[in-house]
Amino acid sequence: QVAKCGSRSRKFILQADGIGSICTGMAFNRQSVGVQLQGCRALFQFAYADPYVFLGPIIKADGVKLVCVAMDTNPEICAMQEAGCAFLNVCCTGDDAAQRSTVKAGGLETLAKAMLLHTDSAAAQQHACSCFRHLAALSWAHRRVLSVDSVELACAALEKHSEEPAVAASALSALHAMAAGDKEAGLAIWQAGAAKHLCNSMRLLTGSKYVQRHGCNLLATLAGVSREHFKEAHDMNALELVAGAMEVHLNSVVVQKDGVLAFSVL
């Protein structure tokens, strides 16, 4: 609860080694669902509140590994998976040390299992896709991300939650990060049905500039992989979708930029 309070309270917890106490409690009470769940939630609250201050102590106390163990030990508990995915998302959007700690702790495999077992959880799908996005953009982690069936999982999330803006945008951005500069991954993403799902999301979520932006970006990337993709994109009325996105979001610089990029390829 203190993690939700102001900065003075959080600094007091830091000075009193509250992070270490939380991690010790999780380490010595691995069979307690309550301790593990509250530990995951507390570490997320601290990391999210101020990642620059708290991620270092969390990593030092082996908190990233403890969250992954809690998720792996309780795979059927949706709340545990959601809290863990949210925490790992903060790590993956953090600095190099946090990102490397996530991969080293088996975070990619843990995220993949969470997505596979909790397809109905929009929160788990959104945060896990966000993790894939940020790690896939790193040269040293790109192949590791692809190795956990992230393409299929992100496509499944996009199809299942096609009307959820946050999930759709996160899945689209993850797929783009996987495909960028990787022709083999681009082919796999197309074969997994991503183009069809992204077009569906763009039609359903015209008001979401993030869905439209990432949809345009992914369309441009996938259509540029092969001539066959280019033709199929036209058959899906991709040009009309891009034009619609640019018209609806006329004042959005990112949508206009990625729309122009898509037009240049399509």
JSON list of C-alpha atoms in Angstrom, two decimals, residues 26-253:
[
{"chain": "A", "resi": 26, "resn": "MET", "atom": "CA", "xyz": [8.66, -13.79, -1.54]},
{"chain": "A", "resi": 27, "resn": "ALA", "atom": "CA", "xyz": [11.76, -15.99, -1.46]},
{"chain": "A", "resi": 28, "resn": "PHE", "atom": "CA", "xyz": [10.87, -17.62, 1.87]},
{"chain": "A", "resi": 29, "resn": "ASN", "atom": "CA", "xyz": [7.15, -18.02, 1.18]},
{"chain": "A", "resi": 30, "resn": "ARG", "atom": "CA", "xyz": [7.07, -19.45, -2.31]},
{"chain": "A", "resi": 31, "resn": "GLN", "atom": "CA", "xyz": [4.02, -21.62, -1.56]},
{"chain": "A", "resi": 32, "resn": "SER", "atom": "CA", "xyz": [1.91, -18.72, -0.33]},
{"chain": "A", "resi": 33, "resn": "VAL", "atom": "CA", "xyz": [-0.21, -17.39, -3.18]},
{"chain": "A", "resi": 34, "resn": "GLY", "atom": "CA", "xyz": [-1.09, -14.31, -1.13]},
{"chain": "A", "resi": 35, "resn": "VAL", "atom": "CA", "xyz": [2.53, -13.39, -0.43]},
{"chain": "A", "resi": 36, "resn": "GLN", "atom": "CA", "xyz": [3.55, -13.93, -4.04]},
{"chain": "A", "resi": 37, "resn": "LEU", "atom": "CA", "xyz": [0.63, -11.95, -5.45]},
{"chain": "A", "resi": 38, "resn": "GLN", "atom": "CA", "xyz": [1.05, -9.02, -3.10]},
{"chain": "A", "resi": 39, "resn": "GLY", "atom": "CA", "xyz": [4.80, -9.11, -3.67]},
{"chain": "A", "resi": 40, "resn": "CYS", "atom": "CA", "xyz": [4.35, -8.90, -7.45]},
{"chain": "A", "resi": 41, "resn": "ARG", "atom": "CA", "xyz": [1.88, -6.06, -7.06]},
{"chain": "A", "resi": 42, "resn": "ALA", "atom": "CA", "xyz": [4.12, -4.15, -4.64]},
{"chain": "A", "resi": 43, "resn": "LEU", "atom": "CA", "xyz": [7.19, -4.46, -6.85]},
{"chain": "A", "resi": 44, "resn": "PHE", "atom": "CA", "xyz": [5.14, -3.26, -9.81]},
{"chain": "A", "resi": 45, "resn": "GLN", "atom": "CA", "xyz": [3.87, -0.25, -7.86]},
{"chain": "A", "resi": 46, "resn": "PHE", "atom": "CA", "xyz": [7.37, 0.75, -6.84]},
{"chain": "A", "resi": 47, "resn": "ALA", "atom": "CA", "xyz": [8.88, 0.20, -10.29]},
{"chain": "A", "resi": 48, "resn": "TYR", "atom": "CA", "xyz": [6.05, 2.00, -12.05]},
{"chain": "A", "resi": 49, "resn": "ALA", "atom": "CA", "xyz": [6.06, 4.93, -9.62]},
{"chain": "A", "resi": 50, "resn": "ASP", "atom": "CA", "xyz": [9.73, 5.71, -10.24]},
{"chain": "A", "resi": 51, "resn": "PRO", "atom": "CA", "xyz": [11.69, 3.19, -12.34]},
{"chain": "A", "resi": 52, "resn": "TYR", "atom": "CA", "xyz": [14.90, 5.25, -12.17]},
{"chain": "A", "resi": 53, "resn": "VAL", "atom": "CA", "xyz": [14.90, 5.03, -8.38]},
{"chain": "A", "resi": 54, "resn": "PHE", "atom": "CA", "xyz": [13.49, 1.58, -7.70]},
{"chain": "A", "resi": 55, "resn": "LEU", "atom": "CA", "xyz": [14.45, -0.73, -10.55]},
{"chain": "A", "resi": 56, "resn": "GLY", "atom": "CA", "xyz": [18.08, -0.84, -9.43]},
{"chain": "A", "resi": 57, "resn": "PRO", "atom": "CA", "xyz": [17.29, -2.00, -5.87]},
{"chain": "A", "resi": 58, "resn": "ILE", "atom": "CA", "xyz": [14.69, -4.46, -7.21]},
{"chain": "A", "resi": 59, "resn": "ILE", "atom": "CA", "xyz": [17.24, -6.02, -9.57]},
{"chain": "A", "resi": 60, "resn": "LYS", "atom": "CA", "xyz": [19.85, -6.12, -6.80]},
{"chain": "A", "resi": 61, "resn": "ALA", "atom": "CA", "xyz": [17.38, -7.97, -4.54]},
{"chain": "A", "resi": 62, "resn": "ASP", "atom": "CA", "xyz": [16.68, -10.51, -7.32]},
{"chain": "A", "resi": 63, "resn": "GLY", "atom": "CA", "xyz": [13.13, -9.16, -7.63]},
{"chain": "A", "resi": 64, "resn": "VAL", "atom": "CA", "xyz": [12.85, -9.79, -11.37]},
{"chain": "A", "resi": 65, "resn": "LYS", "atom": "CA", "xyz": [13.64, -13.48, -10.93]},
{"chain": "A", "resi": 66, "resn": "LEU", "atom": "CA", "xyz": [11.27, -13.75, -7.97]},
{"chain": "A", "resi": 67, "resn": "VAL", "atom": "CA", "xyz": [8.39, -12.35, -10.01]},
{"chain": "A", "resi": 68, "resn": "CYS", "atom": "CA", "xyz": [9.11, -14.82, -12.82]},
{"chain": "A", "resi": 69, "resn": "VAL", "atom": "CA", "xyz": [9.19, -17.69, -10.30]},
{"chain": "A", "resi": 70, "resn": "ALA", "atom": "CA", "xyz": [5.89, -16.53, -8.77]},
{"chain": "A", "resi": 71, "resn": "MET", "atom": "CA", "xyz": [4.29, -16.52, -12.23]},
{"chain": "A", "resi": 72, "resn": "ASP", "atom": "CA", "xyz": [5.76, -19.91, -13.17]},
{"chain": "A", "resi": 73, "resn": "THR", "atom": "CA", "xyz": [4.68, -21.45, -9.85]},
{"chain": "A", "resi": 74, "resn": "ASN", "atom": "CA", "xyz": [1.12, -20.15, -10.15]},
{"chain": "A", "resi": 75, "resn": "PRO", "atom": "CA", "xyz": [0.39, -20.28, -13.89]},
{"chain": "A", "resi": 76, "resn": "GLU", "atom": "CA", "xyz": [-3.36, -20.72, -13.42]},
{"chain": "A", "resi": 77, "resn": "ILE", "atom": "CA", "xyz": [-3.89, -17.60, -11.31]},
{"chain": "A", "resi": 78, "resn": "CYS", "atom": "CA", "xyz": [-4.81, -14.81, -13.71]},
{"chain": "A", "resi": 79, "resn": "ALA", "atom": "CA", "xyz": [-4.24, -12.00, -11.19]},
{"chain": "A", "resi": 80, "resn": "MET", "atom": "CA", "xyz": [-0.68, -13.24, -10.62]},
{"chain": "A", "resi": 81, "resn": "GLN", "atom": "CA", "xyz": [0.02, -13.30, -14.34]},
{"chain": "A", "resi": 82, "resn": "GLU", "atom": "CA", "xyz": [-1.43, -9.82, -14.85]},
{"chain": "A", "resi": 83, "resn": "ALA", "atom": "CA", "xyz": [0.60, -8.34, -12.00]},
{"chain": "A", "resi": 84, "resn": "GLY", "atom": "CA", "xyz": [3.75, -10.10, -13.18]},
{"chain": "A", "resi": 85, "resn": "CYS", "atom": "CA", "xyz": [3.30, -9.04, -16.81]},
{"chain": "A", "resi": 86, "resn": "ALA", "atom": "CA", "xyz": [2.73, -5.44, -15.70]},
{"chain": "A", "resi": 87, "resn": "PHE", "atom": "CA", "xyz": [5.94, -5.52, -13.64]},
{"chain": "A", "resi": 88, "resn": "LEU", "atom": "CA", "xyz": [8.00, -7.08, -16.44]},
{"chain": "A", "resi": 89, "resn": "ASN", "atom": "CA", "xyz": [6.65, -4.44, -18.81]},
{"chain": "A", "resi": 90, "resn": "VAL", "atom": "CA", "xyz": [8.15, -1.73, -16.61]},
{"chain": "A", "resi": 91, "resn": "CYS", "atom": "CA", "xyz": [11.45, -3.62, -16.67]},
{"chain": "A", "resi": 92, "resn": "CYS", "atom": "CA", "xyz": [11.40, -3.97, -20.45]},
{"chain": "A", "resi": 93, "resn": "THR", "atom": "CA", "xyz": [10.77, -0.26, -20.91]},
{"chain": "A", "resi": 94, "resn": "GLY", "atom": "CA", "xyz": [13.54, 0.53, -18.45]},
{"chain": "A", "resi": 95, "resn": "ASP", "atom": "CA", "xyz": [17.29, 0.72, -18.86]},
{"chain": "A", "resi": 96, "resn": "ASP", "atom": "CA", "xyz": [19.69, -1.87, -20.26]},
{"chain": "A", "resi": 97, "resn": "ALA", "atom": "CA", "xyz": [20.22, -3.53, -16.87]},
{"chain": "A", "resi": 98, "resn": "ALA", "atom": "CA", "xyz": [16.48, -4.04, -16.35]},
{"chain": "A", "resi": 99, "resn": "GLN", "atom": "CA", "xyz": [16.01, -5.41, -19.86]},
{"chain": "A", "resi": 100, "resn": "ARG", "atom": "CA", "xyz": [18.90, -7.83, -19.54]},
{"chain": "A", "resi": 101, "resn": "SER", "atom": "CA", "xyz": [17.71, -8.92, -16.10]},
{"chain": "A", "resi": 102, "resn": "THR", "atom": "CA", "xyz": [14.30, -9.75, -17.58]},
{"chain": "A", "resi": 103, "resn": "VAL", "atom": "CA", "xyz": [15.77, -11.96, -20.29]},
{"chain": "A", "resi": 104, "resn": "LYS", "atom": "CA", "xyz": [18.29, -13.58, -17.92]},
{"chain": "A", "resi": 105, "resn": "ALA", "atom": "CA", "xyz": [15.51, -14.42, -15.44]},
{"chain": "A", "resi": 106, "resn": "GLY", "atom": "CA", "xyz": [13.56, -16.29, -18.11]},
{"chain": "A", "resi": 107, "resn": "GLY", "atom": "CA", "xyz": [11.06, -13.48, -18.46]},
{"chain": "A", "resi": 108, "resn": "LEU", "atom": "CA", "xyz": [10.40, -14.10, -22.14]},
{"chain": "A", "resi": 109, "resn": "GLU", "atom": "CA", "xyz": [9.42, -17.70, -21.54]},
{"chain": "A", "resi": 110, "resn": "THR", "atom": "CA", "xyz": [7.28, -16.68, -18.55]},
{"chain": "A", "resi": 111, "resn": "LEU", "atom": "CA", "xyz": [5.48, -14.03, -20.60]},
{"chain": "A", "resi": 112, "resn": "ALA", "atom": "CA", "xyz": [4.83, -16.51, -23.38]},
{"chain": "A", "resi": 113, "resn": "LYS", "atom": "CA", "xyz": [3.24, -18.98, -20.95]},
{"chain": "A", "resi": 114, "resn": "ALA", "atom": "CA", "xyz": [1.08, -16.23, -19.46]},
{"chain": "A", "resi": 115, "resn": "MET", "atom": "CA", "xyz": [-0.20, -15.25, -22.89]},
{"chain": "A", "resi": 116, "resn": "LEU", "atom": "CA", "xyz": [-0.86, -18.84, -23.85]},
{"chain": "A", "resi": 117, "resn": "LEU", "atom": "CA", "xyz": [-2.78, -19.69, -20.68]},
{"chain": "A", "resi": 118, "resn": "HIS", "atom": "CA", "xyz": [-4.71, -16.43, -20.27]},
{"chain": "A", "resi": 119, "resn": "THR", "atom": "CA", "xyz": [-5.89, -15.48, -23.72]},
{"chain": "A", "resi": 120, "resn": "ASP", "atom": "CA", "xyz": [-8.98, -13.73, -22.29]},
{"chain": "A", "resi": 121, "resn": "SER", "atom": "CA", "xyz": [-6.97, -11.36, -20.11]},
{"chain": "A", "resi": 122, "resn": "ALA", "atom": "CA", "xyz": [-6.57, -8.09, -21.97]},
{"chain": "A", "resi": 123, "resn": "ALA", "atom": "CA", "xyz": [-4.12, -6.84, -19.33]},
{"chain": "A", "resi": 124, "resn": "ALA", "atom": "CA", "xyz": [-1.80, -9.84, -19.62]},
{"chain": "A", "resi": 125, "resn": "GLN", "atom": "CA", "xyz": [-1.87, -9.74, -23.42]},
{"chain": "A", "resi": 126, "resn": "GLN", "atom": "CA", "xyz": [-1.24, -5.99, -23.57]},
{"chain": "A", "resi": 127, "resn": "HIS", "atom": "CA", "xyz": [1.69, -5.96, -21.14]},
{"chain": "A", "resi": 128, "resn": "ALA", "atom": "CA", "xyz": [3.30, -9.08, -22.61]},
{"chain": "A", "resi": 129, "resn": "CYS", "atom": "CA", "xyz": [3.11, -7.69, -26.15]},
{"chain": "A", "resi": 130, "resn": "SER", "atom": "CA", "xyz": [4.65, -4.46, -24.91]},
{"chain": "A", "resi": 131, "resn": "CYS", "atom": "CA", "xyz": [7.54, -6.47, -23.46]},
{"chain": "A", "resi": 132, "resn": "PHE", "atom": "CA", "xyz": [8.04, -8.22, -26.80]},
{"chain": "A", "resi": 133, "resn": "ARG", "atom": "CA", "xyz": [7.99, -4.87, -28.58]},
{"chain": "A", "resi": 134, "resn": "HIS", "atom": "CA", "xyz": [10.72, -3.27, -26.51]},
{"chain": "A", "resi": 135, "resn": "LEU", "atom": "CA", "xyz": [12.98, -6.32, -26.42]},
{"chain": "A", "resi": 136, "resn": "ALA", "atom": "CA", "xyz": [12.54, -7.18, -30.11]},
{"chain": "A", "resi": 137, "resn": "ALA", "atom": "CA", "xyz": [13.88, -3.73, -30.96]},
{"chain": "A", "resi": 138, "resn": "LEU", "atom": "CA", "xyz": [17.21, -4.64, -29.32]},
{"chain": "A", "resi": 139, "resn": "SER", "atom": "CA", "xyz": [19.72, -6.42, -31.53]},
{"chain": "A", "resi": 140, "resn": "TRP", "atom": "CA", "xyz": [20.95, -8.69, -28.74]},
{"chain": "A", "resi": 141, "resn": "ALA", "atom": "CA", "xyz": [17.41, -9.78, -27.74]},
{"chain": "A", "resi": 142, "resn": "HIS", "atom": "CA", "xyz": [15.64, -9.89, -31.12]},
{"chain": "A", "resi": 143, "resn": "ARG", "atom": "CA", "xyz": [16.16, -13.59, -31.83]},
{"chain": "A", "resi": 144, "resn": "ARG", "atom": "CA", "xyz": [15.38, -14.53, -28.24]},
{"chain": "A", "resi": 145, "resn": "VAL", "atom": "CA", "xyz": [11.99, -12.83, -28.55]},
{"chain": "A", "resi": 146, "resn": "LEU", "atom": "CA", "xyz": [11.21, -14.73, -31.74]},
{"chain": "A", "resi": 147, "resn": "SER", "atom": "CA", "xyz": [12.27, -18.03, -30.13]},
{"chain": "A", "resi": 148, "resn": "VAL", "atom": "CA", "xyz": [9.32, -18.04, -27.68]},
{"chain": "A", "resi": 149, "resn": "ASP", "atom": "CA", "xyz": [6.65, -18.13, -30.42]},
{"chain": "A", "resi": 150, "resn": "SER", "atom": "CA", "xyz": [6.04, -14.42, -29.93]},
{"chain": "A", "resi": 151, "resn": "VAL", "atom": "CA", "xyz": [4.80, -14.00, -33.50]},
{"chain": "A", "resi": 152, "resn": "GLU", "atom": "CA", "xyz": [1.99, -16.49, -33.05]},
{"chain": "A", "resi": 153, "resn": "LEU", "atom": "CA", "xyz": [1.14, -15.16, -29.58]},
{"chain": "A", "resi": 154, "resn": "ALA", "atom": "CA", "xyz": [0.97, -11.53, -30.70]},
{"chain": "A", "resi": 155, "resn": "CYS", "atom": "CA", "xyz": [-1.16, -12.46, -33.71]},
{"chain": "A", "resi": 156, "resn": "ALA", "atom": "CA", "xyz": [-3.51, -14.44, -31.46]},
{"chain": "A", "resi": 157, "resn": "ALA", "atom": "CA", "xyz": [-3.78, -11.47, -29.09]},
{"chain": "A", "resi": 158, "resn": "LEU", "atom": "CA", "xyz": [-4.56, -9.16, -32.01]},
{"chain": "A", "resi": 159, "resn": "GLU", "atom": "CA", "xyz": [-7.26, -11.50, -33.29]},
{"chain": "A", "resi": 160, "resn": "LYS", "atom": "CA", "xyz": [-8.80, -12.20, -29.86]},
{"chain": "A", "resi": 161, "resn": "HIS", "atom": "CA", "xyz": [-8.82, -8.57, -28.73]},
{"chain": "A", "resi": 162, "resn": "SER", "atom": "CA", "xyz": [-9.38, -6.83, -32.05]},
{"chain": "A", "resi": 163, "resn": "GLU", "atom": "CA", "xyz": [-11.77, -4.36, -30.41]},
{"chain": "A", "resi": 164, "resn": "GLU", "atom": "CA", "xyz": [-9.50, -3.54, -27.45]},
{"chain": "A", "resi": 165, "resn": "PRO", "atom": "CA", "xyz": [-7.44, -0.47, -28.44]},
{"chain": "A", "resi": 166, "resn": "ALA", "atom": "CA", "xyz": [-4.68, -0.99, -25.87]},
{"chain": "A", "resi": 167, "resn": "VAL", "atom": "CA", "xyz": [-4.15, -4.66, -26.74]},
{"chain": "A", "resi": 168, "resn": "ALA", "atom": "CA", "xyz": [-4.39, -4.12, -30.50]},
{"chain": "A", "resi": 169, "resn": "ALA", "atom": "CA", "xyz": [-1.91, -1.23, -30.46]},
{"chain": "A", "resi": 170, "resn": "SER", "atom": "CA", "xyz": [0.51, -3.18, -28.27]},
{"chain": "A", "resi": 171, "resn": "ALA", "atom": "CA", "xyz": [0.31, -6.29, -30.48]},
{"chain": "A", "resi": 172, "resn": "LEU", "atom": "CA", "xyz": [0.74, -4.27, -33.69]},
{"chain": "A", "resi": 173, "resn": "SER", "atom": "CA", "xyz": [3.77, -2.43, -32.34]},
{"chain": "A", "resi": 174, "resn": "ALA", "atom": "CA", "xyz": [5.29, -5.72, -31.14]},
{"chain": "A", "resi": 175, "resn": "LEU", "atom": "CA", "xyz": [4.84, -7.33, -34.56]},
{"chain": "A", "resi": 176, "resn": "HIS", "atom": "CA", "xyz": [6.39, -4.31, -36.24]},
{"chain": "A", "resi": 177, "resn": "ALA", "atom": "CA", "xyz": [9.43, -4.49, -33.94]},
{"chain": "A", "resi": 178, "resn": "MET", "atom": "CA", "xyz": [9.80, -8.18, -34.78]},
{"chain": "A", "resi": 179, "resn": "ALA", "atom": "CA", "xyz": [9.51, -7.60, -38.54]},
{"chain": "A", "resi": 180, "resn": "ALA", "atom": "CA", "xyz": [11.67, -4.47, -38.81]},
{"chain": "A", "resi": 181, "resn": "GLY", "atom": "CA", "xyz": [14.88, -5.35, -40.63]},
{"chain": "A", "resi": 182, "resn": "ASP", "atom": "CA", "xyz": [14.13, -9.08, -40.44]},
{"chain": "A", "resi": 183, "resn": "LYS", "atom": "CA", "xyz": [12.71, -10.48, -43.67]},
{"chain": "A", "resi": 184, "resn": "GLU", "atom": "CA", "xyz": [12.37, -13.99, -42.23]},
{"chain": "A", "resi": 185, "resn": "ALA", "atom": "CA", "xyz": [10.31, -12.69, -39.33]},
{"chain": "A", "resi": 186, "resn": "GLY", "atom": "CA", "xyz": [8.24, -10.57, -41.71]},
{"chain": "A", "resi": 187, "resn": "LEU", "atom": "CA", "xyz": [7.37, -13.66, -43.72]},
{"chain": "A", "resi": 188, "resn": "ALA", "atom": "CA", "xyz": [6.44, -15.58, -40.56]},
{"chain": "A", "resi": 189, "resn": "ILE", "atom": "CA", "xyz": [4.23, -12.70, -39.37]},
{"chain": "A", "resi": 190, "resn": "TRP", "atom": "CA", "xyz": [2.42, -12.55, -42.69]},
{"chain": "A", "resi": 191, "resn": "GLN", "atom": "CA", "xyz": [1.92, -16.33, -42.74]},
{"chain": "A", "resi": 192, "resn": "ALA", "atom": "CA", "xyz": [0.49, -16.15, -39.22]},
{"chain": "A", "resi": 193, "resn": "GLY", "atom": "CA", "xyz": [-2.34, -14.00, -40.55]},
{"chain": "A", "resi": 194, "resn": "ALA", "atom": "CA", "xyz": [-1.19, -10.68, -39.10]},
{"chain": "A", "resi": 195, "resn": "ALA", "atom": "CA", "xyz": [-2.21, -8.64, -42.15]},
{"chain": "A", "resi": 196, "resn": "LYS", "atom": "CA", "xyz": [-5.81, -9.80, -41.96]},
{"chain": "A", "resi": 197, "resn": "HIS", "atom": "CA", "xyz": [-6.01, -9.15, -38.22]},
{"chain": "A", "resi": 198, "resn": "LEU", "atom": "CA", "xyz": [-4.40, -5.71, -38.43]},
{"chain": "A", "resi": 199, "resn": "CYS", "atom": "CA", "xyz": [-6.79, -4.65, -41.20]},
{"chain": "A", "resi": 200, "resn": "ASN", "atom": "CA", "xyz": [-9.69, -5.82, -39.06]},
{"chain": "A", "resi": 201, "resn": "SER", "atom": "CA", "xyz": [-8.46, -3.83, -36.07]},
{"chain": "A", "resi": 202, "resn": "MET", "atom": "CA", "xyz": [-7.96, -0.73, -38.18]},
{"chain": "A", "resi": 203, "resn": "ARG", "atom": "CA", "xyz": [-11.54, -1.01, -39.42]},
{"chain": "A", "resi": 204, "resn": "LEU", "atom": "CA", "xyz": [-12.95, -1.56, -35.93]},
{"chain": "A", "resi": 205, "resn": "LEU", "atom": "CA", "xyz": [-10.84, 1.01, -34.08]},
{"chain": "A", "resi": 206, "resn": "THR", "atom": "CA", "xyz": [-10.75, 4.01, -36.37]},
{"chain": "A", "resi": 207, "resn": "GLY", "atom": "CA", "xyz": [-10.73, 6.36, -33.37]},
{"chain": "A", "resi": 208, "resn": "SER", "atom": "CA", "xyz": [-7.50, 5.00, -31.90]},
{"chain": "A", "resi": 209, "resn": "LYS", "atom": "CA", "xyz": [-4.53, 6.89, -33.30]},
{"chain": "A", "resi": 210, "resn": "TYR", "atom": "CA", "xyz": [-2.17, 4.31, -31.84]},
{"chain": "A", "resi": 211, "resn": "VAL", "atom": "CA", "xyz": [-3.90, 1.42, -33.60]},
{"chain": "A", "resi": 212, "resn": "GLN", "atom": "CA", "xyz": [-3.97, 3.39, -36.86]},
{"chain": "A", "resi": 213, "resn": "ARG", "atom": "CA", "xyz": [-0.36, 4.47, -36.54]},
{"chain": "A", "resi": 214, "resn": "HIS", "atom": "CA", "xyz": [1.03, 1.03, -35.76]},
{"chain": "A", "resi": 215, "resn": "GLY", "atom": "CA", "xyz": [-1.29, -0.54, -38.33]},
{"chain": "A", "resi": 216, "resn": "CYS", "atom": "CA", "xyz": [0.07, 1.73, -41.07]},
{"chain": "A", "resi": 217, "resn": "ASN", "atom": "CA", "xyz": [3.62, 1.03, -39.95]},
{"chain": "A", "resi": 218, "resn": "LEU", "atom": "CA", "xyz": [3.18, -2.74, -39.93]},
{"chain": "A", "resi": 219, "resn": "LEU", "atom": "CA", "xyz": [1.38, -2.70, -43.29]},
{"chain": "A", "resi": 220, "resn": "ALA", "atom": "CA", "xyz": [4.28, -0.84, -44.86]},
{"chain": "A", "resi": 221, "resn": "THR", "atom": "CA", "xyz": [6.82, -3.24, -43.37]},
{"chain": "A", "resi": 222, "resn": "LEU", "atom": "CA", "xyz": [4.99, -6.43, -44.34]},
{"chain": "A", "resi": 223, "resn": "ALA", "atom": "CA", "xyz": [4.00, -5.26, -47.82]},
{"chain": "A", "resi": 224, "resn": "GLY", "atom": "CA", "xyz": [7.62, -4.46, -48.52]},
{"chain": "A", "resi": 225, "resn": "VAL", "atom": "CA", "xyz": [8.80, -7.99, -47.75]},
{"chain": "A", "resi": 226, "resn": "SER", "atom": "CA", "xyz": [7.62, -9.56, -51.02]},
{"chain": "A", "resi": 227, "resn": "ARG", "atom": "CA", "xyz": [5.64, -8.81, -54.17]},
{"chain": "A", "resi": 228, "resn": "GLU", "atom": "CA", "xyz": [3.06, -11.37, -53.08]},
{"chain": "A", "resi": 229, "resn": "HIS", "atom": "CA", "xyz": [2.44, -9.46, -49.87]},
{"chain": "A", "resi": 230, "resn": "PHE", "atom": "CA", "xyz": [2.09, -6.25, -51.85]},
{"chain": "A", "resi": 231, "resn": "LYS", "atom": "CA", "xyz": [-0.67, -7.75, -54.01]},
{"chain": "A", "resi": 232, "resn": "GLU", "atom": "CA", "xyz": [-2.50, -9.30, -51.06]},
{"chain": "A", "resi": 233, "resn": "ALA", "atom": "CA", "xyz": [-2.40, -6.00, -49.17]},
{"chain": "A", "resi": 234, "resn": "HIS", "atom": "CA", "xyz": [-4.17, -4.35, -52.08]},
{"chain": "A", "resi": 235, "resn": "ASP", "atom": "CA", "xyz": [-6.78, -7.13, -52.07]},
{"chain": "A", "resi": 236, "resn": "MET", "atom": "CA", "xyz": [-7.44, -6.34, -48.40]},
{"chain": "A", "resi": 237, "resn": "ASN", "atom": "CA", "xyz": [-8.17, -2.70, -49.30]},
{"chain": "A", "resi": 238, "resn": "ALA", "atom": "CA", "xyz": [-5.12, -1.58, -47.33]},
{"chain": "A", "resi": 239, "resn": "LEU", "atom": "CA", "xyz": [-4.87, 1.69, -49.25]},
{"chain": "A", "resi": 240, "resn": "GLU", "atom": "CA", "xyz": [-8.39, 2.65, -48.20]},
{"chain": "A", "resi": 241, "resn": "LEU", "atom": "CA", "xyz": [-7.57, 1.89, -44.57]},
{"chain": "A", "resi": 242, "resn": "VAL", "atom": "CA", "xyz": [-4.45, 4.04, -44.64]},
{"chain": "A", "resi": 243, "resn": "ALA", "atom": "CA", "xyz": [-6.33, 6.89, -46.32]},
{"chain": "A", "resi": 244, "resn": "GLY", "atom": "CA", "xyz": [-9.07, 6.60, -43.70]},
{"chain": "A", "resi": 245, "resn": "ALA", "atom": "CA", "xyz": [-6.56, 6.70, -40.86]},
{"chain": "A", "resi": 246, "resn": "MET", "atom": "CA", "xyz": [-4.93, 9.84, -42.22]},
{"chain": "A", "resi": 247, "resn": "GLU", "atom": "CA", "xyz": [-8.30, 11.52, -42.74]},
{"chain": "A", "resi": 248, "resn": "VAL", "atom": "CA", "xyz": [-9.61, 10.74, -39.24]},
{"chain": "A", "resi": 249, "resn": "HIS", "atom": "CA", "xyz": [-6.34, 11.67, -37.52]},
{"chain": "A", "resi": 250, "resn": "LEU", "atom": "CA", "xyz": [-5.44, 14.70, -39.57]},
{"chain": "A", "resi": 251, "resn": "ASN", "atom": "CA", "xyz": [-3.81, 16.45, -36.61]},
{"chain": "A", "resi": 252, "resn": "SER", "atom": "CA", "xyz": [-1.72, 13.49, -35.51]},
{"chain": "A", "resi": 253, "resn": "VAL", "atom": "CA", "xyz": [1.85, 13.85, -36.75]}
]
